[in-house]
Coordinates of C-alpha atoms and ligand atoms in Angstrom, one line a residue:
M2 CA -19.8 13.8 8.3
K3 CA -21.9 15.6 6.1
P4 CA -23.8 12.8 3.9
V5 CA -22.3 12.2 0.3
S6 CA -23.0 10.6 -2.5
L7 CA -21.8 7.2 -3.2
E8 CA -19.6 8.7 -6.3
Q9 CA -18.2 11.4 -4.0
E10 CA -17.7 8.4 -1.3
I11 CA -15.7 6.2 -3.5
N12 CA -13.3 9.0 -4.9
P13 CA -10.2 8.3 -3.1
W14 CA -9.0 11.9 -2.8
E15 CA -12.4 12.6 -1.1
A16 CA -11.7 9.6 1.0
Q17 CA -8.2 10.7 2.2
S18 CA -9.1 14.4 2.1
A19 CA -12.1 13.6 4.6
R20 CA -10.0 12.1 7.0
F21 CA -7.5 14.9 6.8
D22 CA -9.9 17.3 7.6
V23 CA -11.0 15.8 10.8
A24 CA -7.4 14.8 11.9
A25 CA -6.0 18.7 11.1
R26 CA -9.0 19.8 12.9
K27 CA -8.6 18.1 16.0
L28 CA -4.7 19.0 15.9
N29 CA -5.8 22.7 15.7
L30 CA -3.2 23.3 13.1
D31 CA -3.1 27.0 11.9
E32 CA -5.0 27.3 8.5
G33 CA -1.9 28.1 6.4
L34 CA 0.0 24.9 7.2
V35 CA -3.4 23.0 6.8
K36 CA -3.1 24.4 3.0
V37 CA 0.4 23.2 2.8
L38 CA -0.5 20.0 3.7
R39 CA -3.5 19.1 2.1
Y40 CA -2.4 19.9 -1.4
P41 CA 0.4 17.9 -3.4
S42 CA 3.4 19.6 -4.2
R43 CA 4.1 18.4 -7.6
E44 CA 1.7 16.4 -10.4
L45 CA 2.8 15.5 -13.5
I46 CA 1.0 14.1 -16.6
V47 CA 2.8 12.4 -19.4
H48 CA 1.5 11.0 -22.4
I49 CA 3.9 8.2 -23.4
P50 CA 4.0 6.9 -27.1
V51 CA 4.6 3.0 -27.5
S52 CA 5.1 1.2 -30.4
M53 CA 2.7 -1.9 -30.2
D54 CA 3.4 -5.5 -31.3
N55 CA 1.1 -4.8 -34.5
G56 CA 3.2 -2.2 -35.8
N57 CA 0.4 0.4 -34.4
I58 CA 1.3 3.5 -32.1
E59 CA -0.4 3.8 -29.1
V60 CA -0.2 6.6 -26.4
F61 CA -0.6 5.9 -22.6
T62 CA -1.4 8.6 -20.5
G63 CA 0.8 8.5 -16.9
F64 CA 1.0 10.2 -13.5
R65 CA 3.4 10.9 -11.2
V66 CA 2.1 12.9 -8.0
Q67 CA 4.8 13.9 -5.3
H68 CA 2.8 15.1 -2.5
S69 CA 5.2 15.9 0.0
I70 CA 8.9 16.3 0.4
A71 CA 9.1 17.8 3.8
R72 CA 10.6 14.6 5.6
G73 CA 12.7 13.3 2.6
P74 CA 12.5 12.4 -1.0
A75 CA 9.2 11.4 -2.0
K76 CA 8.6 7.9 -2.0
G77 CA 5.6 5.3 -3.6
G78 CA 4.8 2.9 -5.9
V79 CA 3.7 3.0 -9.7
R80 CA 0.5 1.1 -10.8
Y81 CA -0.9 -0.3 -14.1
G82 CA -4.5 -0.6 -14.9
P83 CA -7.4 0.9 -17.3
D84 CA -9.1 2.6 -14.2
V85 CA -6.1 4.6 -12.8
T86 CA -7.0 8.2 -12.2
L87 CA -5.0 11.4 -11.2
D88 CA -7.4 11.6 -8.1
E89 CA -6.7 8.0 -7.1
V90 CA -2.8 8.8 -7.7
R91 CA -3.0 12.1 -5.8
A92 CA -4.5 10.1 -2.9
L93 CA -2.3 7.2 -3.0
A94 CA 0.7 10.0 -2.9
A95 CA -0.8 11.8 0.2
W96 CA -1.5 8.2 1.8
M97 CA 2.2 7.3 1.5
T98 CA 3.1 10.7 3.0
W99 CA 1.4 9.8 5.9
K100 CA 2.4 6.4 6.1
C101 CA 6.2 7.1 5.8
A102 CA 5.5 9.6 8.8
V103 CA 3.6 6.8 11.2
V104 CA 6.3 4.4 10.8
N105 CA 8.5 7.3 11.1
I106 CA 10.8 6.9 8.3
P107 CA 12.7 9.7 6.4
F108 CA 10.5 9.8 3.3
G109 CA 8.0 12.0 2.1
G110 CA 5.0 10.7 -0.5
A111 CA 4.3 10.2 -4.0
K112 CA 2.4 7.6 -6.4
G113 CA 2.6 6.9 -10.0
G114 CA 0.4 5.3 -12.3
I115 CA 0.0 4.5 -16.1
I116 CA -3.7 4.1 -17.9
C117 CA -3.4 1.0 -19.3
D118 CA -4.8 -2.8 -19.7
P119 CA -1.7 -4.4 -18.8
H120 CA -3.2 -8.2 -18.5
H121 CA -3.7 -7.5 -22.6
M122 CA -0.3 -6.3 -23.3
S123 CA 2.7 -8.4 -24.5
P124 CA 6.2 -8.1 -21.9
G125 CA 7.8 -6.1 -25.0
E126 CA 4.9 -3.6 -25.0
L127 CA 5.2 -3.3 -21.0
E128 CA 8.9 -2.7 -21.1
R129 CA 8.8 -0.1 -23.9
M130 CA 6.2 1.8 -22.1
T131 CA 7.9 1.4 -18.4
R132 CA 11.1 2.7 -20.3
R133 CA 9.3 5.8 -22.1
Y134 CA 7.3 6.5 -19.0
T135 CA 10.7 6.6 -16.8
A136 CA 12.6 8.7 -19.4
E137 CA 9.8 11.1 -19.2
L138 CA 10.3 11.7 -15.7
I139 CA 14.0 11.6 -15.6
E140 CA 14.4 14.9 -14.1
F141 CA 11.9 14.1 -11.3
I142 CA 13.0 10.8 -9.9
G143 CA 16.3 10.1 -8.2
P144 CA 17.5 8.5 -4.9
E145 CA 17.4 12.1 -3.7
K146 CA 14.2 13.2 -5.3
D147 CA 11.4 10.7 -5.6
V148 CA 12.1 6.4 -5.6
P149 CA 9.3 4.7 -7.3
A150 CA 8.4 1.0 -6.0
P151 CA 6.0 -1.4 -7.4
D152 CA 2.1 -1.4 -6.7
M153 CA -1.0 -2.8 -8.4
N154 CA 0.1 -4.8 -11.7
T155 CA 3.6 -3.8 -11.5
N156 CA 6.8 -5.8 -10.5
E157 CA 10.3 -6.9 -9.7
Q158 CA 10.9 -6.8 -13.4
T159 CA 9.5 -3.5 -13.9
M160 CA 11.5 -2.0 -11.4
A161 CA 14.3 -3.6 -12.9
W162 CA 13.4 -1.8 -16.2
M163 CA 12.9 1.7 -14.6
M164 CA 16.3 1.2 -12.9
D165 CA 18.0 0.5 -16.2
T166 CA 16.6 2.9 -18.1
Y167 CA 17.1 5.8 -15.4
S168 CA 21.1 4.5 -15.0
M169 CA 21.4 4.5 -19.0
H170 CA 20.3 8.4 -18.8
M171 CA 22.8 9.1 -15.9
R172 CA 25.4 7.1 -17.4
Q173 CA 26.3 4.8 -14.4
T174 CA 24.2 2.3 -12.5
V175 CA 21.5 3.9 -10.0
T176 CA 20.4 1.2 -8.0
A177 CA 18.8 3.6 -5.3
V178 CA 16.5 5.2 -7.7
V179 CA 13.4 2.8 -7.4
T180 CA 13.1 -0.3 -4.3
G181 CA 11.4 -3.5 -5.0
K182 CA 14.0 -4.4 -7.3
P183 CA 15.1 -8.0 -8.0
I184 CA 17.7 -9.0 -5.1
N185 CA 20.8 -9.5 -7.8
I186 CA 20.5 -5.8 -8.8
G187 CA 20.1 -4.1 -5.7
G188 CA 16.9 -5.4 -4.3
S189 CA 16.6 -6.3 -0.3
R190 CA 16.1 -9.6 1.4
G191 CA 12.6 -9.7 2.6
R192 CA 11.3 -7.0 0.3
R193 CA 8.9 -9.3 -1.5
E194 CA 7.2 -10.6 1.5
A195 CA 7.5 -7.4 3.6
T196 CA 4.2 -6.0 3.1
G197 CA 2.5 -9.2 4.3
R198 CA 4.7 -9.5 7.1
G199 CA 3.9 -6.4 8.2
I200 CA 0.0 -7.0 8.1
M201 CA 1.2 -10.0 10.3
I202 CA 3.1 -8.3 12.8
T203 CA 0.4 -5.4 13.4
C204 CA -2.2 -8.8 13.4
D205 CA -0.1 -10.1 16.1
E206 CA -0.2 -6.8 18.2
A207 CA -4.1 -6.7 17.9
I208 CA -5.2 -10.1 18.8
K209 CA -3.2 -9.7 22.1
K210 CA -5.9 -6.9 22.8
F211 CA -8.8 -9.5 22.2
G212 CA -6.8 -12.2 24.3
L213 CA -6.7 -14.2 21.2
R214 CA -3.8 -16.7 20.0
P215 CA -3.3 -17.4 16.0
E216 CA -4.5 -20.7 16.4
N217 CA -8.1 -19.6 17.6
T218 CA -8.0 -16.8 15.0
R219 CA -9.9 -17.3 11.9
V220 CA -8.7 -14.9 9.0
I221 CA -10.4 -14.1 5.5
V222 CA -8.2 -12.4 2.8
Q223 CA -9.3 -10.8 -0.3
G224 CA -7.1 -10.2 -3.0
F225 CA -4.3 -12.9 -3.5
G226 CA -1.8 -11.0 -5.3
N227 CA 1.7 -9.8 -3.7
V228 CA 0.2 -8.6 -0.5
G229 CA -2.5 -10.7 0.2
S230 CA -0.9 -14.1 -0.8
N231 CA 2.1 -13.3 1.4
A232 CA 0.2 -12.2 4.3
A233 CA -2.0 -15.2 4.0
L234 CA 1.0 -17.5 3.6
L235 CA 2.7 -16.0 6.6
M236 CA 0.1 -16.1 8.8
H237 CA -0.7 -19.9 7.8
Q238 CA 2.7 -20.6 8.9
A239 CA 2.5 -18.6 12.2
G240 CA -1.0 -20.7 12.9
Y241 CA -3.5 -18.5 12.2
K242 CA -6.5 -20.2 10.4
I243 CA -7.0 -19.1 7.0
I244 CA -10.6 -19.9 6.3
G245 CA -11.3 -17.6 3.2
I246 CA -9.5 -16.2 0.2
I247 CA -11.5 -14.1 -2.4
E248 CA -9.9 -13.2 -5.6
V249 CA -11.6 -11.5 -8.8
D250 CA -12.4 -14.5 -10.2
G251 CA -13.7 -16.5 -7.3
A252 CA -13.6 -17.5 -3.8
L253 CA -12.5 -20.5 -1.4
F254 CA -13.8 -21.1 2.0
N255 CA -12.8 -24.1 4.5
K256 CA -13.8 -23.4 8.1
N257 CA -10.7 -25.7 9.2
G258 CA -8.3 -23.5 7.9
I259 CA -7.0 -23.6 3.9
D260 CA -3.4 -25.1 3.7
L261 CA -1.6 -22.1 1.9
T262 CA 1.3 -23.9 0.8
A263 CA -0.8 -26.2 -1.2
L264 CA -2.6 -23.1 -2.4
W265 CA 0.4 -21.4 -3.7
K266 CA 1.6 -24.3 -5.5
H267 CA -2.0 -24.4 -7.4
R268 CA -2.0 -20.6 -8.1
E269 CA 1.5 -21.1 -9.3
Q270 CA 0.4 -24.1 -11.8
N271 CA -2.6 -23.1 -12.8
R272 CA -2.6 -19.2 -12.4
S273 CA -5.8 -18.6 -10.5
I274 CA -7.1 -19.8 -7.1
T275 CA -9.9 -21.5 -8.7
G276 CA -10.5 -25.2 -9.0
F277 CA -8.4 -25.7 -5.6
A278 CA -9.7 -29.1 -3.9
G279 CA -8.3 -28.4 -0.4
A280 CA -11.5 -25.9 -0.1
D281 CA -15.3 -25.1 -1.2
K282 CA -16.1 -22.8 -3.7
A283 CA -17.8 -19.8 -2.2
D284 CA -19.5 -16.4 -3.3
P285 CA -16.9 -13.3 -3.5
A286 CA -19.4 -10.9 -1.9
E287 CA -20.7 -13.1 0.4
L288 CA -17.4 -14.3 2.1
M289 CA -16.5 -10.7 2.8
L290 CA -19.4 -10.7 4.9
T291 CA -18.6 -14.2 6.4
E292 CA -18.1 -14.0 10.6
C293 CA -14.0 -14.2 11.3
E294 CA -11.9 -12.3 13.8
I295 CA -9.6 -10.6 11.2
L296 CA -10.8 -9.5 7.6
V297 CA -7.9 -8.5 5.4
P298 CA -8.9 -6.3 2.6
A299 CA -5.6 -6.6 0.3
A300 CA -7.1 -6.1 -3.7
T301 CA -7.9 -2.6 -4.0
E302 CA -9.7 0.6 -3.0
N303 CA -13.7 0.9 -1.7
Q304 CA -14.1 -2.5 -0.7
I305 CA -15.9 -1.7 2.4
T306 CA -18.2 1.2 1.8
S307 CA -21.9 2.5 3.5
R308 CA -23.6 -0.3 1.5
N309 CA -21.9 -3.0 3.2
A310 CA -20.1 -1.9 6.3
A311 CA -23.0 -2.7 8.7
K312 CA -22.9 -6.2 7.4
I313 CA -19.4 -7.0 8.0
K314 CA -18.4 -9.5 11.1
C315 CA -14.9 -9.1 11.6
R316 CA -13.4 -8.1 15.0
I317 CA -10.4 -6.9 13.5
L318 CA -10.1 -5.3 10.2
A319 CA -6.4 -5.3 8.8
E320 CA -6.5 -2.9 6.1
G321 CA -3.4 -4.4 3.5
A322 CA -4.8 -2.5 0.6
N323 CA -4.6 1.4 0.5
G324 CA -8.0 2.8 1.1
P325 CA -10.1 -0.5 0.9
T326 CA -12.7 1.8 3.3
T327 CA -14.7 4.7 2.6
A328 CA -14.8 7.5 5.1
A329 CA -18.5 6.9 5.4
A330 CA -17.8 3.2 6.3
D331 CA -15.5 4.5 9.1
E332 CA -18.0 5.6 11.1
I333 CA -20.3 2.5 10.8
L334 CA -17.4 0.2 11.7
A335 CA -16.8 2.7 14.9
D336 CA -20.2 1.9 15.9
N337 CA -20.2 -1.7 15.7
K338 CA -16.5 -1.6 17.4
V339 CA -14.4 -3.3 14.9
F340 CA -10.7 -2.6 15.6
V341 CA -9.2 -1.1 12.3
I342 CA -5.7 -1.1 11.7
P343 CA -5.7 1.7 9.0
D344 CA -3.9 0.8 5.8
I345 CA -1.4 3.9 6.7
L346 CA -0.2 1.6 9.6
C347 CA -1.0 -1.9 8.2
N348 CA 0.6 -2.0 4.8
A349 CA 3.6 -0.1 5.9
G350 CA 5.7 -2.9 5.8
G351 CA 6.1 -2.4 2.6
V352 CA 7.7 1.0 2.3
T353 CA 9.5 0.4 5.7
T354 CA 11.7 -2.4 3.7
S355 CA 11.9 -0.3 0.7
Y356 CA 13.6 2.4 2.9
F357 CA 16.1 -0.6 3.9
E358 CA 16.4 -1.3 0.6
W359 CA 17.4 2.5 -0.3
V360 CA 19.9 2.2 2.5
Q361 CA 21.5 -0.8 1.6
D362 CA 22.0 0.6 -2.1
R363 CA 23.4 3.6 -1.1
Q364 CA 25.6 2.0 1.4
G365 CA 26.5 -1.3 -1.0
Y366 CA 26.4 -3.3 1.8
F367 CA 23.5 -5.9 1.9
W368 CA 21.9 -7.6 5.0
K369 CA 20.8 -11.1 5.8
E370 CA 17.0 -11.9 6.1
P371 CA 16.5 -12.0 9.5
V372 CA 18.3 -8.5 10.1
V373 CA 15.7 -7.2 7.9
N374 CA 12.8 -8.8 9.4
E375 CA 13.8 -8.1 13.0
R376 CA 14.3 -4.3 11.8
L377 CA 10.8 -4.4 10.1
E378 CA 9.3 -5.5 13.3
D379 CA 10.9 -3.3 15.5
I380 CA 9.3 -0.2 13.4
M381 CA 5.7 -2.0 12.8
V382 CA 5.4 -2.4 16.4
S383 CA 6.5 0.9 17.4
A384 CA 3.9 2.3 15.0
F385 CA 1.4 0.0 16.1
D386 CA 2.1 1.3 20.1
D387 CA 2.0 5.0 18.8
V388 CA -0.9 4.6 17.1
V389 CA -3.2 2.5 19.7
R390 CA -1.6 5.0 22.3
Y391 CA -2.5 8.2 20.1
A392 CA -6.0 6.9 19.9
N393 CA -6.4 6.2 23.6
T394 CA -5.2 9.7 24.6
H395 CA -7.1 11.5 22.3
N396 CA -10.1 9.5 22.6
V397 CA -10.5 8.8 18.4
N398 CA -10.6 5.7 16.2
N399 CA -7.0 4.2 15.2
R400 CA -7.5 5.9 12.1
I401 CA -7.9 9.2 12.8
A402 CA -5.3 8.7 15.6
A403 CA -2.7 7.2 12.6
Y404 CA -3.8 10.5 10.4
M405 CA -3.1 12.9 13.7
L406 CA 0.2 11.2 14.3
A407 CA 1.5 11.5 10.6
I408 CA -0.1 15.0 10.2
D409 CA 1.7 16.2 13.2
R410 CA 4.9 15.0 12.4
V411 CA 5.0 16.4 8.7
A412 CA 3.8 19.7 10.2
Y413 CA 6.3 19.8 12.8
T414 CA 9.1 19.5 9.6
V415 CA 7.1 21.9 7.3
R416 CA 7.2 24.2 10.3
Q417 CA 10.9 23.7 11.3
R418 CA 12.2 24.1 7.8
G419 CA 9.7 27.1 6.8
I420 CA 8.8 25.2 3.8
Y421 CA 5.9 28.1 3.1
A422 CA 8.7 31.1 3.1
Ligands
LIG522 P1 -1.4 -7.3 -7.0 O1 -1.5 -6.4 -8.3 O2 -0.1 -8.1 -6.9 O3 -2.8 -8.2 -6.4 C1 -3.9 -7.6 -6.5 C2 -5.0 -8.7 -6.3 O4 -6.0 -8.5 -5.8 C3 -4.8 -9.5 -7.6 O5 -4.8 -10.5 -7.6 C4 -6.4 -8.8 -8.3 O6 -6.7 -10.0 -8.9 C5 -6.8 -8.8 -7.0 N1 -8.2 -8.3 -7.1 C6 -8.4 -7.0 -7.3 N2 -9.6 -6.6 -7.4 C7 -10.3 -7.7 -6.8 C8 -11.6 -7.5 -5.7 N3 -12.5 -6.5 -6.2 N4 -11.9 -8.5 -5.5 C9 -10.8 -9.5 -5.1 N5 -9.8 -9.7 -5.8 C10 -9.2 -8.7 -6.4 O7 -1.5 -6.1 -5.9 P2 -0.4 -5.9 -4.7 O8 0.8 -5.1 -4.9 O9 -1.0 -6.9 -3.9 O10 -1.2 -4.2 -4.0 C11 -2.7 -4.5 -3.5 C12 -3.1 -3.7 -3.0 O11 -2.1 -3.3 -1.5 C13 -2.8 -2.3 -3.6 O12 -4.0 -1.6 -2.6 C14 -1.8 -1.7 -3.4 O13 -2.0 0.1 -3.4 C15 -1.7 -2.4 -1.8 N6 -0.3 -2.0 -1.3 C16 0.7 -2.7 -2.0 C17 2.0 -2.7 -1.4 C18 3.2 -3.5 -2.2 O14 4.0 -3.8 -1.6 N7 3.0 -4.2 -3.4 C19 2.6 -1.8 -0.5 C20 1.6 -1.3 0.4 C21 0.1 -1.3 -0.1

């Protein structure tokens, strides 16, 4: 790989494109098809006027990128944050296309985001911004077009507002327009924990390859939001030894394993993991580099770069977040024989259960939680096997294998449909 500046290395679109280019080259795809797959189908920028609690009017910038609708409606989350950029949303949209193809569900890929500081906005301001954003997207989203879901700093409440706004415009309740909704308005049982559960399922498969059992597997999790906290809790309940948790405001370490049920309670009461009595305070950056069997980055992008990859001491890297590892870091991890469960496989449990939610909404018939979890496990285990088999057959690392498998599936559909006609 050509040397790149750090700025280029951590640009998510560059990170996505670097892997795409390698995988497409290895697949020997024809040049025209590569162009079709490389660029998003549609990018929408909206400016959202919101009346703030202090009486002022603020205008927020929002995005929705639909990377591909070849295999089905576009699907992807909406994130709120001060550092959201179009390049990031574009990369996340492409990752959704590949992710849905890796787990072989009938969706394309999309992503949305709004540049805002949600931690300094009131619930009323967030609601007005969400509703206006949804209204701006009315022609572009819908159960058969593009189905948003929660992502960083958005949640079930955000989805309830989006669903309600869309329904107001359609003059009827349309639950299937978004996923990740509260259960009483068309959400799926098991959706809240699904991304974390999917991470655990792929880890269960990976440790078998190392002859490990959960009891002798030490795990460090970065990010204690929806994805990280559910992954940590479920893995703790399954017997894994969670020795470290890393958050923005501090980190916790206990070499004997942290009681995650107690930590959840502590976080609920204190809105932070800090001050928890069942573990020692640790340095967040050092804890990322502490020896363990599994490291789960479940926070945000670019946590493992060319700067720190050589110092990572896990045997398995289970990517809960999207894009936590840069392309330059991939090579270092491969040299150090770290077994990477790439994001487009590892965190696909969320979109898989979103698919179940969409199916249930359209059927008007809701499944019991064990049914959801069993179907999720089937899909995640098959996808894990497909990726590892592909890696062995083509002598590539797991990430490139996942991209190749996904690109091959999308390319097949594009060719069959004649999308470029
Ligand atoms: P979230 O907002 O619920 O949680 C993110 C957590 O990470 C927060 O607690 C935040 O404080 C913490 N964090 C942020 N930066 C950090 C840093 N530098 N160090 C330590 N902690 C940090 O978001 P989420 O829904 O859990 O999403 C996390 C990641 O997983 C994102 O990359 C997201 O795109 C991805 N993802 C989410 C889902 C889903 O179902 N929610 C599905 C697939 C992938």
